[in-house]
Amino acid sequence: MTDNARARKLADRIQVVVAETLDRRIKDPRLGFVTITDARVTGDLREATVFYTVYGDDEERAASAAALESAKGVLRSEVGRQTGVRFTPTLAFVPDALPDNARTIEDLLDKARAKDAEVREVSTGKTYAGEADPYRKPGDEGYEEDAEPDTESDVEGEAGAEASADGPAAAASGEADRGDDDDTDGAAAK
């Protein structure tokens, strides 16, 4: 197996060689306005898939596909001559679905634009079902603050307020508790 970089490089070269050869050497009248859009090579460099598009209707696409199949030998020998690889990959021509996909996407976008215009037209002059600002604010009728604290910091703040309300004795007992926990500081304080 080879690395993907080498396969991609060979695929790019095959795309250019096939496009130039179709333009300069192939004189088949069935060949329409063909554009080579992409080429892919397998990891072992044995098979190459060449994607193409044809400008025109279904008859011109079918005629161009037949012309490419008949010119496959000339194109493969030209690829082998210009790339210089040991084994020239076999060529398979596949019509590219890119224009059809692009057309489908454009149709879907047109439908979406029409739907948006329809919604915009219906919503012109309309108002929201509720109030403009649905949130309650202090000072509004029926607004109440929560009586219970929501977080632990509020609970701790209330406990600290109760301790200071008891007076200096409670504060002194808190200092005494702190001194008992740490013996070295307590011994120095005595």
Short mmCIF file of N, CA, C and O in Angstrom, two decimals, residues 15-88:
data_model
loop_
_atom_site.label_atom_id
_atom_site.label_comp_id
_atom_site.label_asym_id
_atom_site.label_seq_id
_atom_site.Cartn_x
_atom_site.Cartn_y
_atom_site.Cartn_z
N GLN A 15 -6.15 13.79 -13.58
CA GLN A 15 -7.22 14.73 -13.93
C GLN A 15 -6.76 15.72 -15.00
O GLN A 15 -7.44 15.96 -16.00
N VAL A 16 -5.57 16.26 -14.82
CA VAL A 16 -5.03 17.24 -15.78
C VAL A 16 -4.74 16.57 -17.13
O VAL A 16 -5.08 17.10 -18.19
N VAL A 17 -4.12 15.40 -17.10
CA VAL A 17 -3.75 14.71 -18.35
C VAL A 17 -4.99 14.34 -19.15
O VAL A 17 -5.05 14.54 -20.37
N VAL A 18 -6.01 13.81 -18.48
CA VAL A 18 -7.24 13.41 -19.18
C VAL A 18 -7.92 14.65 -19.78
O VAL A 18 -8.38 14.62 -20.93
N ALA A 19 -8.00 15.74 -19.02
CA ALA A 19 -8.64 16.94 -19.53
C ALA A 19 -7.91 17.50 -20.74
O ALA A 19 -8.53 17.87 -21.75
N GLU A 20 -6.59 17.56 -20.67
CA GLU A 20 -5.81 18.07 -21.80
C GLU A 20 -5.92 17.16 -23.01
O GLU A 20 -6.01 17.62 -24.15
N THR A 21 -5.90 15.86 -22.78
CA THR A 21 -5.99 14.91 -23.90
C THR A 21 -7.35 14.98 -24.56
O THR A 21 -7.45 14.92 -25.79
N LEU A 22 -8.40 15.11 -23.78
CA LEU A 22 -9.74 15.25 -24.36
C LEU A 22 -9.83 16.52 -25.19
O LEU A 22 -10.47 16.54 -26.26
N ASP A 23 -9.17 17.56 -24.74
CA ASP A 23 -9.24 18.83 -25.46
C ASP A 23 -8.41 18.82 -26.74
O ASP A 23 -8.84 19.35 -27.76
N ARG A 24 -7.23 18.15 -26.73
CA ARG A 24 -6.31 18.24 -27.86
C ARG A 24 -6.36 17.07 -28.83
O ARG A 24 -6.23 17.26 -30.03
N ARG A 25 -6.51 15.84 -28.32
CA ARG A 25 -6.33 14.68 -29.19
C ARG A 25 -7.61 13.95 -29.58
O ARG A 25 -7.66 13.35 -30.65
N ILE A 26 -8.62 13.97 -28.73
CA ILE A 26 -9.84 13.20 -29.02
C ILE A 26 -10.75 14.06 -29.90
O ILE A 26 -11.19 15.13 -29.51
N LYS A 27 -11.04 13.54 -31.09
CA LYS A 27 -11.84 14.29 -32.06
C LYS A 27 -13.18 13.59 -32.34
O LYS A 27 -13.73 13.70 -33.42
N ASP A 28 -13.71 12.87 -31.36
CA ASP A 28 -14.97 12.16 -31.52
C ASP A 28 -16.12 13.17 -31.56
O ASP A 28 -16.26 13.99 -30.67
N PRO A 29 -16.97 13.11 -32.61
CA PRO A 29 -18.07 14.08 -32.70
C PRO A 29 -19.13 13.88 -31.61
O PRO A 29 -19.91 14.80 -31.33
N ARG A 30 -19.18 12.69 -31.02
CA ARG A 30 -20.16 12.45 -29.95
C ARG A 30 -19.77 13.17 -28.65
O ARG A 30 -20.62 13.39 -27.80
N LEU A 31 -18.51 13.50 -28.51
CA LEU A 31 -18.02 14.11 -27.29
C LEU A 31 -18.52 15.55 -27.21
O LEU A 31 -18.18 16.39 -28.05
N GLY A 32 -19.34 15.82 -26.20
CA GLY A 32 -19.89 17.16 -26.03
C GLY A 32 -18.96 18.02 -25.20
O GLY A 32 -17.75 17.81 -25.14
N PHE A 33 -19.54 18.99 -24.55
CA PHE A 33 -18.77 19.90 -23.70
C PHE A 33 -18.55 19.21 -22.36
O PHE A 33 -19.35 19.30 -21.44
N VAL A 34 -17.42 18.48 -22.24
CA VAL A 34 -17.11 17.67 -21.07
C VAL A 34 -16.13 18.43 -20.18
O VAL A 34 -15.16 19.00 -20.66
N THR A 35 -16.41 18.40 -18.86
CA THR A 35 -15.52 18.98 -17.87
C THR A 35 -15.11 17.88 -16.90
O THR A 35 -15.96 17.21 -16.33
N ILE A 36 -13.82 17.70 -16.73
CA ILE A 36 -13.31 16.73 -15.77
C ILE A 36 -13.27 17.42 -14.40
O ILE A 36 -12.51 18.37 -14.21
N THR A 37 -14.12 16.95 -13.47
CA THR A 37 -14.25 17.63 -12.18
C THR A 37 -13.34 17.06 -11.10
O THR A 37 -12.88 17.81 -10.23
N ASP A 38 -13.05 15.76 -11.14
CA ASP A 38 -12.23 15.15 -10.09
C ASP A 38 -11.70 13.81 -10.57
O ASP A 38 -12.23 13.22 -11.52
N ALA A 39 -10.67 13.34 -9.91
CA ALA A 39 -10.12 12.01 -10.16
C ALA A 39 -9.68 11.44 -8.83
O ALA A 39 -9.16 12.17 -7.97
N ARG A 40 -9.92 10.15 -8.65
CA ARG A 40 -9.51 9.47 -7.42
C ARG A 40 -8.81 8.18 -7.78
O ARG A 40 -9.22 7.48 -8.69
N VAL A 41 -7.75 7.89 -7.05
CA VAL A 41 -6.95 6.69 -7.30
C VAL A 41 -7.00 5.83 -6.04
O VAL A 41 -6.94 6.35 -4.92
N THR A 42 -7.11 4.52 -6.21
CA THR A 42 -7.09 3.61 -5.07
C THR A 42 -5.71 3.63 -4.43
O THR A 42 -4.73 4.09 -5.02
N GLY A 43 -5.63 3.09 -3.21
CA GLY A 43 -4.38 3.11 -2.46
C GLY A 43 -3.26 2.34 -3.11
O GLY A 43 -2.08 2.67 -2.95
N ASP A 44 -3.58 1.30 -3.89
CA ASP A 44 -2.53 0.52 -4.55
C ASP A 44 -2.17 1.08 -5.93
O ASP A 44 -1.37 0.49 -6.64
N LEU A 45 -2.76 2.21 -6.30
CA LEU A 45 -2.51 2.92 -7.56
C LEU A 45 -2.84 2.08 -8.79
O LEU A 45 -2.29 2.29 -9.86
N ARG A 46 -3.78 1.16 -8.66
CA ARG A 46 -4.15 0.29 -9.78
C ARG A 46 -5.38 0.77 -10.54
O ARG A 46 -5.54 0.47 -11.71
N GLU A 47 -6.28 1.49 -9.87
CA GLU A 47 -7.53 1.92 -10.50
C GLU A 47 -7.75 3.40 -10.25
O GLU A 47 -7.54 3.89 -9.14
N ALA A 48 -8.19 4.08 -11.29
CA ALA A 48 -8.49 5.50 -11.18
C ALA A 48 -9.93 5.74 -11.62
O ALA A 48 -10.38 5.20 -12.64
N THR A 49 -10.65 6.51 -10.84
CA THR A 49 -12.01 6.89 -11.17
C THR A 49 -11.98 8.37 -11.55
O THR A 49 -11.52 9.20 -10.77
N VAL A 50 -12.47 8.67 -12.73
CA VAL A 50 -12.47 10.04 -13.25
C VAL A 50 -13.92 10.52 -13.29
O VAL A 50 -14.77 9.91 -13.95
N PHE A 51 -14.19 11.61 -12.60
CA PHE A 51 -15.54 12.18 -12.56
C PHE A 51 -15.63 13.31 -13.58
O PHE A 51 -14.72 14.11 -13.72
N TYR A 52 -16.76 13.37 -14.27
CA TYR A 52 -16.93 14.38 -15.31
C TYR A 52 -18.37 14.88 -15.32
O TYR A 52 -19.29 14.24 -14.81
N THR A 53 -18.55 16.06 -15.90
CA THR A 53 -19.88 16.61 -16.15
C THR A 53 -19.98 16.96 -17.63
O THR A 53 -18.97 17.23 -18.29
N VAL A 54 -21.20 16.95 -18.13
CA VAL A 54 -21.46 17.29 -19.53
C VAL A 54 -22.52 18.37 -19.56
O VAL A 54 -23.58 18.24 -18.94
N TYR A 55 -22.22 19.43 -20.27
CA TYR A 55 -23.20 20.50 -20.45
C TYR A 55 -24.16 20.09 -21.55
O TYR A 55 -23.74 19.85 -22.68
N GLY A 56 -25.42 19.97 -21.21
CA GLY A 56 -26.42 19.61 -22.22
C GLY A 56 -27.50 18.72 -21.63
O GLY A 56 -27.60 18.52 -20.42
N ASP A 57 -28.30 18.16 -22.55
CA ASP A 57 -29.42 17.33 -22.11
C ASP A 57 -28.99 15.87 -21.96
O ASP A 57 -27.81 15.54 -22.08
N ASP A 58 -29.96 14.99 -21.72
CA ASP A 58 -29.66 13.58 -21.47
C ASP A 58 -29.04 12.89 -22.69
O ASP A 58 -28.18 12.01 -22.53
N GLU A 59 -29.46 13.26 -23.91
CA GLU A 59 -28.89 12.65 -25.12
C GLU A 59 -27.40 12.98 -25.25
O GLU A 59 -26.59 12.11 -25.58
N GLU A 60 -27.06 14.24 -25.00
CA GLU A 60 -25.66 14.65 -25.09
C GLU A 60 -24.82 13.98 -23.99
O GLU A 60 -23.67 13.62 -24.23
N ARG A 61 -25.41 13.76 -22.82
CA ARG A 61 -24.70 13.06 -21.75
C ARG A 61 -24.43 11.61 -22.13
O ARG A 61 -23.33 11.10 -21.91
N ALA A 62 -25.43 10.96 -22.71
CA ALA A 62 -25.25 9.56 -23.11
C ALA A 62 -24.22 9.45 -24.24
O ALA A 62 -23.39 8.53 -24.24
N ALA A 63 -24.26 10.37 -25.19
CA ALA A 63 -23.30 10.35 -26.30
C ALA A 63 -21.88 10.61 -25.78
O ALA A 63 -20.93 9.95 -26.21
N SER A 64 -21.73 11.53 -24.86
CA SER A 64 -20.41 11.82 -24.30
C SER A 64 -19.89 10.63 -23.49
O SER A 64 -18.68 10.33 -23.53
N ALA A 65 -20.77 9.94 -22.78
CA ALA A 65 -20.35 8.76 -22.02
C ALA A 65 -19.84 7.67 -22.96
O ALA A 65 -18.82 7.02 -22.69
N ALA A 66 -20.53 7.48 -24.10
CA ALA A 66 -20.09 6.49 -25.08
C ALA A 66 -18.76 6.90 -25.69
O ALA A 66 -17.87 6.05 -25.92
N ALA A 67 -18.56 8.18 -25.95
CA ALA A 67 -17.29 8.66 -26.52
C ALA A 67 -16.14 8.48 -25.54
O ALA A 67 -15.02 8.10 -25.93
N LEU A 68 -16.39 8.71 -24.26
CA LEU A 68 -15.34 8.50 -23.26
C LEU A 68 -14.97 7.03 -23.13
O LEU A 68 -13.79 6.69 -22.98
N GLU A 69 -15.96 6.15 -23.21
CA GLU A 69 -15.68 4.71 -23.13
C GLU A 69 -14.85 4.26 -24.33
O GLU A 69 -13.95 3.43 -24.19
N SER A 70 -15.15 4.80 -25.51
CA SER A 70 -14.39 4.39 -26.69
C SER A 70 -12.97 4.97 -26.68
O SER A 70 -12.05 4.39 -27.27
N ALA A 71 -12.77 6.11 -26.01
CA ALA A 71 -11.45 6.74 -25.97
C ALA A 71 -10.64 6.32 -24.75
O ALA A 71 -9.55 6.86 -24.52
N LYS A 72 -11.13 5.38 -23.98
CA LYS A 72 -10.48 4.98 -22.73
C LYS A 72 -9.05 4.46 -22.96
O LYS A 72 -8.14 4.77 -22.19
N GLY A 73 -8.81 3.70 -24.02
CA GLY A 73 -7.48 3.16 -24.30
C GLY A 73 -6.47 4.26 -24.61
O GLY A 73 -5.33 4.25 -24.11
N VAL A 74 -6.87 5.22 -25.44
CA VAL A 74 -5.98 6.34 -25.78
C VAL A 74 -5.68 7.17 -24.53
O VAL A 74 -4.54 7.57 -24.30
N LEU A 75 -6.71 7.39 -23.72
CA LEU A 75 -6.52 8.19 -22.51
C LEU A 75 -5.60 7.49 -21.51
O LEU A 75 -4.73 8.11 -20.90
N ARG A 76 -5.75 6.16 -21.38
CA ARG A 76 -4.91 5.41 -20.45
C ARG A 76 -3.45 5.41 -20.91
O ARG A 76 -2.53 5.56 -20.09
N SER A 77 -3.23 5.24 -22.20
CA SER A 77 -1.84 5.24 -22.67
C SER A 77 -1.21 6.62 -22.50
O SER A 77 -0.03 6.73 -22.17
N GLU A 78 -1.99 7.67 -22.67
CA GLU A 78 -1.47 9.03 -22.47
C GLU A 78 -1.17 9.28 -20.99
O GLU A 78 -0.17 9.91 -20.65
N VAL A 79 -2.03 8.77 -20.10
CA VAL A 79 -1.78 8.90 -18.66
C VAL A 79 -0.50 8.17 -18.30
O VAL A 79 0.34 8.68 -17.55
N GLY A 80 -0.29 6.96 -18.82
CA GLY A 80 0.92 6.19 -18.54
C GLY A 80 2.16 6.89 -19.05
O GLY A 80 3.21 6.89 -18.39
N ARG A 81 2.07 7.48 -20.24
CA ARG A 81 3.22 8.16 -20.82
C ARG A 81 3.60 9.41 -20.02
O ARG A 81 4.78 9.66 -19.77
N GLN A 82 2.60 10.18 -19.58
CA GLN A 82 2.89 11.45 -18.91
C GLN A 82 3.15 11.33 -17.41
O GLN A 82 3.80 12.19 -16.83
N THR A 83 2.65 10.27 -16.78
CA THR A 83 2.87 10.14 -15.34
C THR A 83 4.14 9.35 -15.02
O THR A 83 4.77 9.58 -13.99
N GLY A 84 4.51 8.41 -15.86
CA GLY A 84 5.72 7.66 -15.66
C GLY A 84 5.65 6.64 -14.53
O GLY A 84 6.68 6.22 -14.01
N VAL A 85 4.46 6.21 -14.14
CA VAL A 85 4.34 5.20 -13.08
C VAL A 85 4.59 3.82 -13.68
O VAL A 85 4.44 3.60 -14.89
N ARG A 86 4.97 2.88 -12.83
CA ARG A 86 5.29 1.53 -13.29
C ARG A 86 4.05 0.83 -13.87
O ARG A 86 4.13 0.20 -14.91
N PHE A 87 2.93 0.94 -13.20
CA PHE A 87 1.69 0.35 -13.68
C PHE A 87 0.69 1.46 -13.90
O PHE A 87 0.33 2.18 -12.97
N THR A 88 0.22 1.61 -15.14
CA THR A 88 -0.76 2.64 -15.45
C THR A 88 -2.11 2.21 -14.92
O THR A 88 -2.58 1.11 -15.23
#
